[in-house]
Structures are given as C-alpha cells and as structure tokens.
Short mmCIF file of N, CA and C in Angstrom, two decimals:
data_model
loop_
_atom_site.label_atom_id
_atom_site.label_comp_id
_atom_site.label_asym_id
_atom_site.label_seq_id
_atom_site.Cartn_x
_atom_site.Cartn_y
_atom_site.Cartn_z
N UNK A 1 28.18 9.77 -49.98
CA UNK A 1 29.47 9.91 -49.32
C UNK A 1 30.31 8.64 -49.47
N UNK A 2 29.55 7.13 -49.45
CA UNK A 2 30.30 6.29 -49.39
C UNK A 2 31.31 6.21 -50.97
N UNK A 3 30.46 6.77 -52.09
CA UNK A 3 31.72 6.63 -53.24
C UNK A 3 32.41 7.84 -53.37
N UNK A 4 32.27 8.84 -52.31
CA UNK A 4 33.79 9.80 -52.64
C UNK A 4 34.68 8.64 -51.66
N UNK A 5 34.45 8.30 -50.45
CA UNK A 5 35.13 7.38 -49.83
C UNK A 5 36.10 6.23 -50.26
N UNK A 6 35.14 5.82 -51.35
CA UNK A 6 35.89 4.82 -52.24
C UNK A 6 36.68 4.97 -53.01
N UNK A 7 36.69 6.48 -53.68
CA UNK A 7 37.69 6.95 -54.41
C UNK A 7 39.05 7.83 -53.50
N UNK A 8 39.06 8.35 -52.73
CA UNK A 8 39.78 8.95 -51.97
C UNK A 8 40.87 7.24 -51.64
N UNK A 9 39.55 6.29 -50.72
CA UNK A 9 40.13 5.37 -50.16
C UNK A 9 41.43 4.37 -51.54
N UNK A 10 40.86 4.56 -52.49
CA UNK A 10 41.38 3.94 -54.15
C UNK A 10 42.86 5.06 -53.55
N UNK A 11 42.58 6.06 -54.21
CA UNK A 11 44.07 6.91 -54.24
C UNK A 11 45.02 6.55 -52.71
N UNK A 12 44.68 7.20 -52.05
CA UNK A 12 45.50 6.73 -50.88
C UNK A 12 46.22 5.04 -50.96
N UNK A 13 45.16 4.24 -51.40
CA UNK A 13 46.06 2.82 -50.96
C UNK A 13 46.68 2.49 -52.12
N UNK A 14 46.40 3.12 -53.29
CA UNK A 14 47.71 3.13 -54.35
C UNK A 14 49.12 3.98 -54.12
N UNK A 15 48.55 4.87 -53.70
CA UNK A 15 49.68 5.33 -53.07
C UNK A 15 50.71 4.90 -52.28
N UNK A 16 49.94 4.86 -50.85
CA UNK A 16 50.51 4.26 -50.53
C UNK A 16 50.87 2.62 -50.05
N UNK A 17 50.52 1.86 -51.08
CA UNK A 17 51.05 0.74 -51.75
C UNK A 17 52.51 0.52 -52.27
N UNK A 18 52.51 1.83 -53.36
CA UNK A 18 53.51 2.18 -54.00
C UNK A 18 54.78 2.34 -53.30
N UNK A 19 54.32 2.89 -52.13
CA UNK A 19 55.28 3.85 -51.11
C UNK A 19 56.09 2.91 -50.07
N UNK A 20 54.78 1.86 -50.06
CA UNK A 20 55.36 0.58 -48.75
C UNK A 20 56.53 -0.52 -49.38
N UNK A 21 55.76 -0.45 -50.47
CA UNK A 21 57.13 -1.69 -51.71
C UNK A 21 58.12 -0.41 -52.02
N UNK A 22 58.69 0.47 -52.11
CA UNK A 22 60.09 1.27 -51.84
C UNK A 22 60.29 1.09 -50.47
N UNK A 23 59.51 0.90 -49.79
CA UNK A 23 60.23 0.94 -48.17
C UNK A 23 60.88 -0.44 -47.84
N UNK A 24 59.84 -1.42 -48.09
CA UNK A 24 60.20 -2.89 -48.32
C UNK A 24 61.06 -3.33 -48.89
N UNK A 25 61.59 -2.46 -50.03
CA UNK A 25 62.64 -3.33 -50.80
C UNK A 25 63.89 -2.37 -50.95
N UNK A 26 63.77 -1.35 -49.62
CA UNK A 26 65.00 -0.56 -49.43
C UNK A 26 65.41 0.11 -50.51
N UNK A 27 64.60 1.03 -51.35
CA UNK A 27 65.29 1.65 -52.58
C UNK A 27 66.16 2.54 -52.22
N UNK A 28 67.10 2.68 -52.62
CA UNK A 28 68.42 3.60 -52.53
C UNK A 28 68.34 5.16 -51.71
N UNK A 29 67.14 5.61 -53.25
CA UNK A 29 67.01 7.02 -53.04
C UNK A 29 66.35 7.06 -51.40
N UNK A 30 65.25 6.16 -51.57
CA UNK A 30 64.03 6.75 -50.50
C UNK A 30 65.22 6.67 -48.98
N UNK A 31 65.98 5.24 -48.98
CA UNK A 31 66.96 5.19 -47.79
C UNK A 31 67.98 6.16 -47.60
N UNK A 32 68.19 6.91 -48.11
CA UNK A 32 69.03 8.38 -48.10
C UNK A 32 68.38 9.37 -47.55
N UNK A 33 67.05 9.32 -48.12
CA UNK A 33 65.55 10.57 -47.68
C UNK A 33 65.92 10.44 -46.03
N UNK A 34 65.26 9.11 -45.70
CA UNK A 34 64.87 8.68 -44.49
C UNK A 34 65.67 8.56 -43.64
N UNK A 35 66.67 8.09 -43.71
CA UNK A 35 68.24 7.88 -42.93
C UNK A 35 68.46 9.62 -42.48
N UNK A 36 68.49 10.33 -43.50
CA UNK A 36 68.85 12.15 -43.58
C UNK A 36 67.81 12.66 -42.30
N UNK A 37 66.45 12.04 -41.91
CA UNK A 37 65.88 12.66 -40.99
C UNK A 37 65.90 11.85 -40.15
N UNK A 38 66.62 11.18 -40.52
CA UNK A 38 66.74 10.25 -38.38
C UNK A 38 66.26 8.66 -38.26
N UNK A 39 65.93 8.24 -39.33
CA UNK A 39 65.17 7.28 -39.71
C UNK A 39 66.37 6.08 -39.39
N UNK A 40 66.75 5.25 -38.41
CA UNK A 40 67.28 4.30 -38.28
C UNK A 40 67.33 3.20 -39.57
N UNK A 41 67.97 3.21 -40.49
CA UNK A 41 67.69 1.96 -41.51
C UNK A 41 67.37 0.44 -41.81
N UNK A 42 67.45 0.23 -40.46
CA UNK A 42 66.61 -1.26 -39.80
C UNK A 42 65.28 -0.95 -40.01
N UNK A 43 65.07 0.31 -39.28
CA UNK A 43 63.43 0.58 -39.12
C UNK A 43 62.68 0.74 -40.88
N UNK A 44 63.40 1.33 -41.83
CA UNK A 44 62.52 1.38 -42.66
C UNK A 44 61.51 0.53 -42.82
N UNK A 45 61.54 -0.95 -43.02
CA UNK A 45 60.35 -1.86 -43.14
C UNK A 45 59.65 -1.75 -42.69
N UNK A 46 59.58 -1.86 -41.32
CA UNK A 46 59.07 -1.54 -40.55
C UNK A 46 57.60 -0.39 -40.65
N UNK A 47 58.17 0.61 -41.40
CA UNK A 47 57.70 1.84 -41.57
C UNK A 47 56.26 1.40 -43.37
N UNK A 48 56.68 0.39 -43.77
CA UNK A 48 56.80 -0.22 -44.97
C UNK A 48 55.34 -0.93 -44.47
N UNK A 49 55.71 -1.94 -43.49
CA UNK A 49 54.45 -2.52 -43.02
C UNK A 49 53.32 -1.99 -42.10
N UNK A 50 53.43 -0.74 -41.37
CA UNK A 50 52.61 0.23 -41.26
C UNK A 50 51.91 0.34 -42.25
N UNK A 51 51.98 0.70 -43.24
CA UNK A 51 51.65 1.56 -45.06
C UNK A 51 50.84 0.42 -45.42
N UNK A 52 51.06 -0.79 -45.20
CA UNK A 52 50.45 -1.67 -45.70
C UNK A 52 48.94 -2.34 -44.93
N UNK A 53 49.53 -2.33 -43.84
CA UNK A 53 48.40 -2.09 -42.36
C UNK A 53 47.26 -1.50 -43.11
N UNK A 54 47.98 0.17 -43.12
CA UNK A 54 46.55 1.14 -43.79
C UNK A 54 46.08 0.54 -45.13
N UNK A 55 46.94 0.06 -45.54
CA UNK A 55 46.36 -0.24 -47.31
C UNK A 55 45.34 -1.11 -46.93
N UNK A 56 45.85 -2.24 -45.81
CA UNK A 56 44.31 -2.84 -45.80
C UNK A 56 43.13 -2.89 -45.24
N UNK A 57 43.46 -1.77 -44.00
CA UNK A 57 42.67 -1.38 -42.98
C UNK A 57 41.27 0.11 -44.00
N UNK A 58 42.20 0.47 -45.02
CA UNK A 58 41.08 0.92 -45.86
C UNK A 58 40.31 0.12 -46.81
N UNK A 59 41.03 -0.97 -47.36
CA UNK A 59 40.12 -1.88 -48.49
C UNK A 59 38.90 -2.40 -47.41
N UNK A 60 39.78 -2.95 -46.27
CA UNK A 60 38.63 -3.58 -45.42
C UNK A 60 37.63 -2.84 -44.88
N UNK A 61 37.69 -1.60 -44.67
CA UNK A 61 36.86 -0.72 -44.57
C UNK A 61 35.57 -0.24 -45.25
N UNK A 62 35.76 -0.62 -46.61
CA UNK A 62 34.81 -0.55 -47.43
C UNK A 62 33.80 -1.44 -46.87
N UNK A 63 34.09 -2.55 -46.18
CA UNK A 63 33.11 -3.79 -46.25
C UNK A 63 32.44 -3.21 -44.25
N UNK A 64 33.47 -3.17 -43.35
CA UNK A 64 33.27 -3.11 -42.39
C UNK A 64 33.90 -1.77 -41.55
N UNK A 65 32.96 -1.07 -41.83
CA UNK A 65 33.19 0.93 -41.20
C UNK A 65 34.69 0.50 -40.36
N UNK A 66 34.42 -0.09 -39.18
CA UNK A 66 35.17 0.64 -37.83
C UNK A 66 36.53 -0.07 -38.39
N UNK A 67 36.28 -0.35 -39.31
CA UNK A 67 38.35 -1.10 -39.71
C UNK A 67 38.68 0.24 -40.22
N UNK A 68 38.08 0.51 -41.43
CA UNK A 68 38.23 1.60 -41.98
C UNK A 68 38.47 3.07 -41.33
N UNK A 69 37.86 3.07 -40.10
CA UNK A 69 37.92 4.23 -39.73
C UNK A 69 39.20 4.35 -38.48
N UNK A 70 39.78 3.09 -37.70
CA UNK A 70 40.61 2.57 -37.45
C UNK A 70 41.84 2.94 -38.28
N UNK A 71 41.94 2.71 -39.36
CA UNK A 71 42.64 2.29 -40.32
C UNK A 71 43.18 4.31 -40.69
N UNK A 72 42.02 4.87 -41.01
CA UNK A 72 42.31 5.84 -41.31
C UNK A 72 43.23 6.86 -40.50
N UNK A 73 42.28 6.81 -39.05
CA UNK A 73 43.02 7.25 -37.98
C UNK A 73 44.24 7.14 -37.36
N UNK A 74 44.67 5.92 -37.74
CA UNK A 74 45.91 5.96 -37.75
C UNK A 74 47.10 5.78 -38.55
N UNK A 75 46.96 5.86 -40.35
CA UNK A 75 47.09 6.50 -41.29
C UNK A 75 47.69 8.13 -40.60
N UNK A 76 45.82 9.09 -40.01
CA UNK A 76 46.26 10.01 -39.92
C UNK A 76 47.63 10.47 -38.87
N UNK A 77 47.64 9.72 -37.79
CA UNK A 77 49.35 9.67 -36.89
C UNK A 77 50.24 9.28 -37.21
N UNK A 78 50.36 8.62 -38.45
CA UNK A 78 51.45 8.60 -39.45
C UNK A 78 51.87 9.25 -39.55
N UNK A 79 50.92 9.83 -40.79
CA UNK A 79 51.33 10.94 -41.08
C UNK A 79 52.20 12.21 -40.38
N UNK A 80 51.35 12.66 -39.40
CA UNK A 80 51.36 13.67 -38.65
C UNK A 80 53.00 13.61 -38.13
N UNK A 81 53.30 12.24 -37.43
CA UNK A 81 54.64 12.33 -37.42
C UNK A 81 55.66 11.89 -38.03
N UNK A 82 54.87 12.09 -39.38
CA UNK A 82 55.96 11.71 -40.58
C UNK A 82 56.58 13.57 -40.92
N UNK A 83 55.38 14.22 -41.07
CA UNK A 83 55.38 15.71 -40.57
C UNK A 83 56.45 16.47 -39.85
N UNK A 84 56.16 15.86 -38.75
CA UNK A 84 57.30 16.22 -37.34
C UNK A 84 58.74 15.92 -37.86
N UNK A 85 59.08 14.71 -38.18
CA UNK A 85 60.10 14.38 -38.73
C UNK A 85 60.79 15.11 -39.47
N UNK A 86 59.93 15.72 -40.46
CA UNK A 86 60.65 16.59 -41.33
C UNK A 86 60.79 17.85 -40.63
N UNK A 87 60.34 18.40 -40.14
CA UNK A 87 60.25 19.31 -38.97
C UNK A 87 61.74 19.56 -38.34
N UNK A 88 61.44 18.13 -37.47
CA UNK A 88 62.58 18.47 -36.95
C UNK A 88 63.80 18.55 -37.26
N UNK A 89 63.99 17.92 -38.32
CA UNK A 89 65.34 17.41 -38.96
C UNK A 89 65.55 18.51 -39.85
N UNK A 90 64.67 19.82 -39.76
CA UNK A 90 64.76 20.67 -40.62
C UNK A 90 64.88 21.01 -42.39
N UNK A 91 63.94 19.79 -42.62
CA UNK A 91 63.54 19.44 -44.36
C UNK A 91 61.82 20.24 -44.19
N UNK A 92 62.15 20.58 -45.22
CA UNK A 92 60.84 21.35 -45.40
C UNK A 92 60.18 20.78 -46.19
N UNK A 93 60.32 19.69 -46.96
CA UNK A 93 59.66 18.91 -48.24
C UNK A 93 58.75 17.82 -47.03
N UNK A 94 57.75 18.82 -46.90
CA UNK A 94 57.28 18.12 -45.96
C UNK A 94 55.35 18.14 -46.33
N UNK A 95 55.34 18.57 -47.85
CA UNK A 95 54.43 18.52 -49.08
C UNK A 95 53.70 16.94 -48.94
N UNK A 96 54.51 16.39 -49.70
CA UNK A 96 53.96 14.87 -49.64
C UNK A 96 53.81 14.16 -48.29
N UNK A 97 54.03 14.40 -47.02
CA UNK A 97 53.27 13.56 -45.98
C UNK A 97 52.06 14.31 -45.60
N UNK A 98 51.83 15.79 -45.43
CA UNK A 98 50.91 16.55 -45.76
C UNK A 98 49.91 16.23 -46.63
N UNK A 99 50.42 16.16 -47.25
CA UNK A 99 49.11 15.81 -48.48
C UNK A 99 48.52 14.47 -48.20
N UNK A 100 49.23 13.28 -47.91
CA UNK A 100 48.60 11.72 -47.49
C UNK A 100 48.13 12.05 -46.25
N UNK A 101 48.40 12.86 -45.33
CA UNK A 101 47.88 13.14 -44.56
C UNK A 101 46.06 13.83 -44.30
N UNK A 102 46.26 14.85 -45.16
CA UNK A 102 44.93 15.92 -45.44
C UNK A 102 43.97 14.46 -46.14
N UNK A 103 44.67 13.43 -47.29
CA UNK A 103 43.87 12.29 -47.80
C UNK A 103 43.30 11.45 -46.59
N UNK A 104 44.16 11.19 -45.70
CA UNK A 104 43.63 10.06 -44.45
C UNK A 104 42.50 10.80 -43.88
N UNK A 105 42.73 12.30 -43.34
CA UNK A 105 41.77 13.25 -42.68
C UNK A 105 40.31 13.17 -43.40
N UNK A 106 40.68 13.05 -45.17
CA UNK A 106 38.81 12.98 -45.57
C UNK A 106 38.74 11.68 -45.64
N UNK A 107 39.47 10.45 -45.84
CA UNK A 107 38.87 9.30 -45.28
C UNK A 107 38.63 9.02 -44.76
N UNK A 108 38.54 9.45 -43.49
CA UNK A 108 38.31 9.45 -41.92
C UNK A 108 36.61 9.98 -41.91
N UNK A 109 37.19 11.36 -42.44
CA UNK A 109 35.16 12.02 -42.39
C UNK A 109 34.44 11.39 -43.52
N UNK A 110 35.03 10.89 -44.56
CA UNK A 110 33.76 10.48 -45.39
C UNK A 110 33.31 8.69 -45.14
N UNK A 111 33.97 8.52 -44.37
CA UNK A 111 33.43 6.82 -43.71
C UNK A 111 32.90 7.00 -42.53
N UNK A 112 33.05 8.10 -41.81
CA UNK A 112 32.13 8.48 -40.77
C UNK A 112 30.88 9.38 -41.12
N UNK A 113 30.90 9.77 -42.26
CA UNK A 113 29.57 10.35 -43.01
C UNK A 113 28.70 8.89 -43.64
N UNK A 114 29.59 7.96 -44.01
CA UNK A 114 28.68 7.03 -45.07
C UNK A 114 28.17 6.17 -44.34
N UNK A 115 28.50 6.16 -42.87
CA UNK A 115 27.66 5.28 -42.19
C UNK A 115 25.97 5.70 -42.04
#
C-alpha cells in the first residue's frame, strides 16, 4: 500500500504544485475562473499557499504517517469546498476539484493502510 501511496501522493503534489504557482503568480486566466465564483482576488494566494501546505504535508508524509494523513485530510476540505464553490456560483466544471479531491480521499486511505 505504501507505493500506491507514493504514487498517488507523486501525482497530486505535481499537480497541485502546478496549480499553487498559477495561484501565486496571479495568472490571468485562472484570476477570471476564480474571481467568476466569488473568489475575492486578494485571497487567491492565499488559496496558493494552502496547495502548497498539502504539497508538503504529503512529501512529509512519506517519512512521518500523521503529517501525511493531516495533510491529506485537509487537502480533502479543500477540495470539497472548492466543490461547493462551483456549486454555488452555478459552474458546473466542477470535474477538476472532484477529481483532486477523489486523489486526496485515496491518499488518505492508502497512508492509513501503509501504516
């Protein structure tokens, strides 16, 4: 269990790696996305250093479970009301937080399996 963990945990923090440096460096498009569902544009960074939190709350995880599983868990309430967001604001492209989401959910069980 611990190397599906490692690979799940690999995808997710490339991901969202990727995802935190557009938030960080205010890319155009993504600040249009986010602004469109309510997203205050101060806050993006903000939202940026969360992402990064998890990026390392999963590397560190590899070494020491309860970061990781920490890390994941709240990854997964990210998500969830990254979800809502789209929800409410009535965007349905609500695919991709779903999906990082369902990713945090098996990083969650497969670091609580590999213990």
């Amino acid at each position: 269990m611990f190397i599906a963990y490692v690979v799940i945990a690999a995808i997710l923090t490339a991901t969202l790696a990727g995802s935190a440096y557009l938030d960080l460096t205010r890319e155009e498009k993504l600040v249009a996305s986010l602004t469109g569902l309510g997203v205050p544009e101060d806050r993006i960074p903000q939202l940026g250093l969360i992402k990064l939190a998890g990026v390392i709350g999963l590397l560190v995880g590899l070494w020491i479970p309860a970061i990781g599983i920490a890390a994941a868990i709240g990854l997964i309430l990210y998500f969830v009301g990254a979800v809502v967001a789209h929800l409410k604001a009535n965007d349905h492209q609500i695919a991709p937080p779903a999906m990082l989401c369902l990713l945090s959910v098996a990083a969650l069980a497969l670091r609580l399996l590999s213990m």
